[in-house]
Coordinates of C-alpha atoms in Angstrom, one line a residue:
E1 CA 25.3 8.4 -28.4
H2 CA 24.0 11.5 -26.3
F3 CA 21.0 12.4 -24.7
H4 CA 20.6 16.0 -23.1
G5 CA 24.7 16.5 -23.4
G6 CA 24.9 13.2 -21.2
E7 CA 27.1 10.4 -22.9
I8 CA 25.3 7.2 -22.9
A9 CA 27.5 4.2 -23.7
E10 CA 26.0 1.8 -26.5
R11 CA 23.6 -0.8 -25.8
E12 CA 23.6 0.3 -22.0
I13 CA 20.2 1.3 -21.7
D14 CA 17.0 -0.5 -23.3
A15 CA 15.5 2.2 -26.3
L16 CA 12.4 2.0 -24.3
V17 CA 14.0 4.3 -21.4
V18 CA 14.7 7.9 -21.6
V19 CA 17.1 8.9 -18.8
V20 CA 16.6 12.4 -17.8
D21 CA 19.8 15.1 -17.3
R22 CA 22.8 14.8 -14.7
L23 CA 22.4 10.9 -14.0
G24 CA 26.1 9.7 -14.8
Q25 CA 26.5 6.4 -16.7
V26 CA 24.9 3.0 -16.5
D27 CA 27.3 0.8 -18.4
H28 CA 25.8 -2.8 -18.8
A29 CA 28.2 -3.5 -21.7
D30 CA 30.8 -3.8 -18.8
P31 CA 30.5 -7.0 -16.9
L32 CA 32.3 -5.8 -14.2
R33 CA 29.7 -2.9 -13.7
G34 CA 26.3 -4.3 -14.7
A35 CA 24.7 -5.5 -11.8
G36 CA 24.2 -3.1 -9.1
Q37 CA 25.4 0.0 -11.0
T38 CA 25.0 3.2 -9.2
I39 CA 23.5 6.3 -10.5
L40 CA 24.7 9.3 -8.3
Q41 CA 23.1 12.5 -7.1
S42 CA 20.1 13.0 -9.6
S43 CA 18.4 16.2 -8.7
S44 CA 15.9 15.4 -11.4
P45 CA 13.8 12.0 -11.8
G46 CA 16.0 9.4 -12.0
I47 CA 14.5 7.2 -15.0
V48 CA 11.7 8.5 -17.1
V49 CA 10.1 5.5 -19.0
T50 CA 8.1 6.8 -22.1
Q51 CA 7.1 3.8 -23.8
S52 CA 5.4 0.2 -22.8
G53 CA 7.2 -3.0 -22.3
A54 CA 10.3 -1.3 -20.9
T55 CA 12.4 -3.2 -18.0
I56 CA 14.6 -1.6 -15.7
A57 CA 16.8 -4.2 -13.7
N58 CA 19.8 -4.7 -11.6
L59 CA 20.3 -1.0 -10.8
S60 CA 20.7 1.1 -7.8
L61 CA 19.3 4.7 -8.1
V62 CA 20.8 7.5 -5.6
G63 CA 18.8 10.7 -5.4
I64 CA 19.4 14.1 -3.4
G65 CA 16.2 13.8 -1.5
S66 CA 13.5 14.7 -4.0
N67 CA 11.8 13.2 -7.1
A68 CA 11.4 9.9 -8.3
G69 CA 13.7 7.2 -8.7
V70 CA 11.6 6.1 -11.8
T71 CA 8.5 7.3 -13.3
T72 CA 6.1 6.4 -16.2
T73 CA 4.6 8.6 -18.5
A74 CA 0.7 8.3 -18.7
G75 CA -1.1 5.2 -19.9
L76 CA 1.7 3.0 -20.3
T77 CA 1.5 -0.9 -20.3
N78 CA 4.0 -3.5 -19.0
V79 CA 6.6 -1.8 -17.3
S80 CA 9.0 -3.6 -14.9
V81 CA 11.2 -2.6 -12.2
L82 CA 13.2 -5.8 -11.1
T83 CA 16.0 -6.2 -8.6
T84 CA 16.4 -2.3 -8.2
H85 CA 17.7 -0.2 -5.5
V86 CA 16.3 3.1 -5.1
S87 CA 17.6 5.4 -2.1
N88 CA 17.2 9.1 -1.2
F89 CA 14.4 9.8 -3.5
Q90 CA 11.0 11.3 -2.7
V91 CA 9.4 8.3 -4.4
G92 CA 10.7 5.1 -5.3
V93 CA 8.7 4.1 -8.7
W94 CA 5.8 6.3 -10.0
L95 CA 3.2 4.4 -12.1
Q96 CA 1.1 6.7 -13.9
G97 CA -2.2 4.6 -15.0
G98 CA -1.9 1.8 -17.7
S99 CA -1.8 -1.9 -16.6
G100 CA 0.5 -4.6 -16.5
H101 CA 3.1 -3.3 -14.6
I102 CA 5.4 -5.3 -12.1
V103 CA 7.5 -4.1 -9.3
H104 CA 9.6 -7.1 -8.0
N105 CA 12.6 -8.1 -5.7
S106 CA 13.6 -4.5 -5.1
T107 CA 14.6 -2.3 -2.1
F108 CA 13.6 1.2 -1.3
T109 CA 15.5 3.2 1.1
L110 CA 13.9 6.6 0.9
T111 CA 13.4 10.2 2.6
N112 CA 9.8 9.7 4.3
N113 CA 8.6 12.7 3.0
P114 CA 4.8 12.8 3.9
V115 CA 3.8 13.3 0.0
G116 CA 6.2 10.7 -1.0
G117 CA 6.1 6.9 -1.2
G118 CA 7.8 3.4 -2.4
V119 CA 5.5 2.8 -5.1
V120 CA 2.7 5.1 -6.3
L121 CA -0.1 3.6 -8.1
Q122 CA -1.9 6.1 -9.6
G123 CA -4.9 5.8 -11.7
L124 CA -5.9 8.5 -14.4
G125 CA -9.4 8.8 -12.9
P126 CA -12.4 7.1 -11.6
T127 CA -12.9 5.5 -15.1
T128 CA -9.6 4.7 -16.1
P129 CA -7.9 2.9 -13.1
I130 CA -4.3 1.7 -13.2
S131 CA -4.8 -2.2 -13.4
N132 CA -3.2 -5.7 -13.1
V133 CA -0.1 -4.5 -11.3
Q134 CA 2.2 -6.6 -9.2
V135 CA 4.0 -5.1 -6.7
R136 CA 5.7 -8.2 -4.7
D137 CA 8.7 -9.3 -2.8
N138 CA 10.1 -5.7 -1.9
T139 CA 11.6 -4.1 1.0
F140 CA 10.5 -0.6 1.8
T141 CA 12.6 1.2 4.4
S142 CA 11.8 4.9 5.1
S143 CA 9.6 5.0 2.3
S144 CA 6.9 7.2 3.9
F145 CA 4.0 5.0 2.5
G146 CA 5.1 1.6 1.1
V147 CA 2.4 1.6 -1.6
I148 CA 0.3 4.6 -2.0
G149 CA -2.1 5.6 -4.7
G150 CA -5.8 5.7 -6.0
W151 CA -8.1 4.2 -8.6
V152 CA -6.6 1.0 -8.5
S153 CA -8.0 -2.2 -9.7
H154 CA -7.2 -6.1 -10.0
S155 CA -3.6 -5.6 -8.6
A156 CA -1.7 -7.1 -5.8
I157 CA 0.5 -5.8 -3.5
A158 CA 2.5 -9.1 -1.6
N159 CA 5.1 -10.5 0.3
N160 CA 6.9 -7.1 0.8
G161 CA 8.7 -5.7 4.4
M162 CA 7.2 -2.2 4.9
R163 CA 9.0 -0.8 8.1
Q164 CA 10.1 2.6 9.6
G165 CA 7.8 4.8 7.3
I166 CA 4.6 6.4 8.0
A167 CA 2.3 3.3 6.8
G168 CA 2.5 0.2 5.0
A169 CA -0.1 0.9 2.3
R170 CA -2.6 3.8 1.6
L171 CA -4.9 3.8 -1.3
F172 CA -8.4 5.1 -2.5
A173 CA -11.0 4.0 -4.7
A174 CA -9.5 0.2 -4.6
N175 CA -11.2 -2.4 -6.3
H176 CA -10.4 -6.1 -6.8
L177 CA -7.2 -5.3 -5.2
T178 CA -5.2 -8.0 -2.7
I179 CA -3.0 -7.1 -0.2
A180 CA -1.4 -10.1 1.2
S181 CA 1.1 -11.6 3.3
N182 CA 2.9 -8.4 3.7
T183 CA 5.0 -7.6 7.4
I184 CA 4.1 -4.2 8.6
F185 CA 6.0 -2.8 11.7
S186 CA 7.7 0.2 13.1
N187 CA 6.1 2.6 11.2
T188 CA 4.4 6.0 12.5
S189 CA 0.7 5.7 11.6
Y190 CA -1.3 2.9 10.5
G191 CA -0.5 -0.3 8.8
I192 CA -3.0 -0.9 5.9
Y193 CA -5.6 2.0 4.9
L194 CA -8.4 2.1 2.2
A195 CA -9.4 5.3 1.8
P196 CA -12.3 7.3 0.5
G197 CA -10.1 9.9 -0.9
A198 CA -7.0 11.9 -0.5
P199 CA -7.6 15.3 0.6
P200 CA -6.9 18.3 -0.4
L201 CA -6.4 16.9 -4.0
V202 CA -9.2 14.2 -4.2
P203 CA -12.0 14.6 -1.9
N204 CA -13.4 12.0 0.3
S205 CA -16.1 10.9 -2.3
F206 CA -15.0 7.1 -3.3
N207 CA -15.5 3.7 -2.2
N208 CA -13.5 0.6 -1.7
S209 CA -14.8 -2.7 -2.9
N210 CA -14.0 -6.1 -3.6
N211 CA -10.6 -6.1 -1.9
V212 CA -8.9 -8.9 -0.3
I213 CA -6.6 -8.0 3.0
S214 CA -5.1 -11.3 4.1
G215 CA -2.5 -12.9 5.8
N216 CA -0.4 -9.7 6.5
V217 CA 1.3 -9.1 10.0
V218 CA 1.0 -5.7 11.3
L219 CA 2.5 -4.8 14.4
D220 CA 2.5 -2.1 16.9
A221 CA 1.0 0.9 14.7
P222 CA 0.7 4.0 16.3
D223 CA -2.8 4.5 14.8
R224 CA -5.1 1.7 13.6
G225 CA -3.8 -1.6 12.2
I226 CA -6.0 -2.2 9.3
E227 CA -8.8 0.3 8.2
I228 CA -11.5 0.7 5.4
V229 CA -13.6 3.6 4.8
N230 CA -15.9 4.5 2.5
A231 CA -17.8 7.7 1.3
S232 CA -21.1 8.4 -0.4
A233 CA -22.3 4.9 -0.8
P234 CA -21.3 1.6 1.0
G235 CA -18.4 -0.7 -0.3
S236 CA -19.1 -3.9 -0.9
G237 CA -17.5 -7.5 -0.9
N238 CA -14.5 -6.6 1.1
Q239 CA -12.5 -9.4 3.1
V240 CA -10.2 -8.9 5.8
V241 CA -9.0 -12.4 6.6
N242 CA -6.3 -14.6 8.4
N243 CA -4.3 -11.3 9.3
I244 CA -2.4 -10.8 12.7
V245 CA -2.8 -7.1 14.0
R246 CA -1.1 -6.8 17.4
G247 CA -0.5 -3.6 19.4
S248 CA -1.9 -0.8 17.7
A249 CA -2.5 2.3 19.4
G250 CA -6.0 2.7 17.8
E251 CA -8.5 -0.2 16.9
G252 CA -6.7 -3.6 15.4
I253 CA -9.4 -3.9 12.5
F254 CA -11.8 -0.5 11.7
F255 CA -14.1 -1.7 8.7
G256 CA -16.8 -0.2 7.4
A257 CA -16.9 3.4 8.6
G258 CA -18.4 6.3 6.7
T259 CA -21.1 4.8 4.8
G260 CA -20.1 1.2 5.8
D261 CA -19.9 -2.0 4.0
V262 CA -22.4 -4.6 2.5
G263 CA -21.6 -8.3 2.4
A264 CA -18.0 -7.7 4.4
L265 CA -16.3 -10.9 5.7
V266 CA -13.7 -10.5 8.8
K267 CA -12.5 -14.1 9.3
D268 CA -9.7 -16.0 11.0
N269 CA -7.7 -13.0 12.3
L270 CA -5.7 -12.8 15.4
V271 CA -6.5 -9.1 16.9
E272 CA -4.8 -8.8 20.2
S273 CA -3.8 -6.0 22.5
N274 CA -5.2 -3.0 20.4
A275 CA -6.0 0.1 21.6
L276 CA -3.8 0.1 24.6
S277 CA -1.2 2.9 24.2
G278 CA -3.0 5.9 23.7
N279 CA -5.4 7.3 21.2
P280 CA -5.2 9.6 18.0
P281 CA -7.1 12.9 18.4
T282 CA -9.4 12.3 15.7
H283 CA -10.3 8.9 16.5
T284 CA -12.5 7.2 19.3
N285 CA -10.5 3.8 20.0
L286 CA -13.1 1.2 20.4
G287 CA -11.0 -1.7 21.1
G288 CA -10.3 -4.8 18.8
I289 CA -12.8 -5.0 15.6
H290 CA -14.7 -2.1 14.9
I291 CA -17.7 -2.8 12.2
G292 CA -20.3 -1.1 10.6
G293 CA -22.3 -1.8 7.6
S294 CA -24.8 -4.8 6.7
S295 CA -24.5 -8.5 6.0
V296 CA -21.4 -8.6 7.6
L297 CA -20.0 -12.0 8.6
L298 CA -17.6 -12.3 11.5
Q299 CA -15.8 -15.5 11.7
G300 CA -13.5 -17.4 13.3
N301 CA -11.6 -14.4 14.8
V302 CA -9.8 -14.5 18.2
V303 CA -9.9 -11.1 19.7
S304 CA -7.7 -11.0 22.9
G305 CA -6.6 -8.4 25.3
N306 CA -8.1 -5.2 23.4
A307 CA -8.7 -2.3 25.3
T308 CA -12.4 -0.9 25.6
S309 CA -14.2 -3.9 23.6
G310 CA -13.0 -6.8 21.8
V311 CA -15.8 -6.4 19.2
Y312 CA -17.7 -2.6 18.9
V313 CA -20.3 -3.2 16.0
I314 CA -22.5 0.0 14.9
Q315 CA -25.4 0.3 12.8
S316 CA -25.0 -2.9 11.4
V317 CA -26.6 -6.3 10.6
V318 CA -23.8 -8.9 11.6
T319 CA -23.7 -12.7 11.8
A320 CA -20.9 -13.9 14.0
T321 CA -19.7 -17.7 14.1
G322 CA -16.9 -19.4 16.0
N323 CA -15.3 -16.1 17.2
T324 CA -13.1 -16.3 20.8
I325 CA -13.3 -13.2 22.5
R326 CA -11.0 -12.7 25.8
I327 CA -10.9 -10.0 28.4
K328 CA -13.4 -7.4 26.6
G329 CA -16.9 -8.3 25.2
L330 CA -19.1 -6.6 22.8
L331 CA -20.6 -3.1 22.5
M332 CA -23.7 -3.1 20.0
I333 CA -25.2 0.3 19.0
G334 CA -28.4 0.0 16.9
N335 CA -27.6 -3.4 15.6
S336 CA -29.1 -6.4 14.2
W337 CA -26.9 -9.2 15.6
N338 CA -27.0 -12.8 15.1
W339 CA -24.6 -15.0 17.4
S340 CA -23.9 -18.7 17.0

């Protein structure tokens, strides 16, 4: 069988996968070369998936610094990338819409291109989000953003290691997204950021609601540790719970900026030694936890050794219970504050 002039051995690639030119051979029929088979020196996208239900597994994809290792065409469902190593591409896996995708137990060693990323979750628009995606148990090294994208719903980013890139995760217009039990360190910017947009391509006009950021370890971020910013209307129902955020140059948890957040929960986090080592020029660097919004519950957090203030609350109605705040206290501006 031939495709674009390149020979493809019989049965070596599932019929649901289309391989672009200049990729060499993938020979799963050969038991000596099946697991970890390498595809070398691709100047085009590595594997392009054109039909739903495809599985990419036990491969090593090596690029020459550009394009994506695995790309789906728009709107597919149930594409899986399993136990695959993607290296020296700009993007590891680029999922364009659809639902039910899985990226699991894979390793990404990319080029740290500022417009790249390990896994791109790209919804097709505000009314057509990418949904029910699982990005789990992967390792991202020098992958710019471990996970990046927008218009994402009912998905999970969990148990990943994210290091030596720009940031762990950056998404906009996220709803019912779980970001849990990731370890994020040795990056050059923030840890986790839910943003209102992605300028200049997507304006800052979207909100993030009903997301859970839980059980993550974010260490030594040169910017903020965990950040949620909303746009024209407040987000609602976001939870930041049971995280460890330590050593960020900016605030440890920056929550409810822009139009703020309604009904947010900030609970059982350890936030220590943040805002100590400099200030990004576009930020105000206000200490351990920064909160804005209404009906916010701050509960059971340990906030210790942060510069400027332990908790900074602006234009919010906040209920705080059972928090331990050491070294620096509270700074409140224009708030209704209930402390118990």
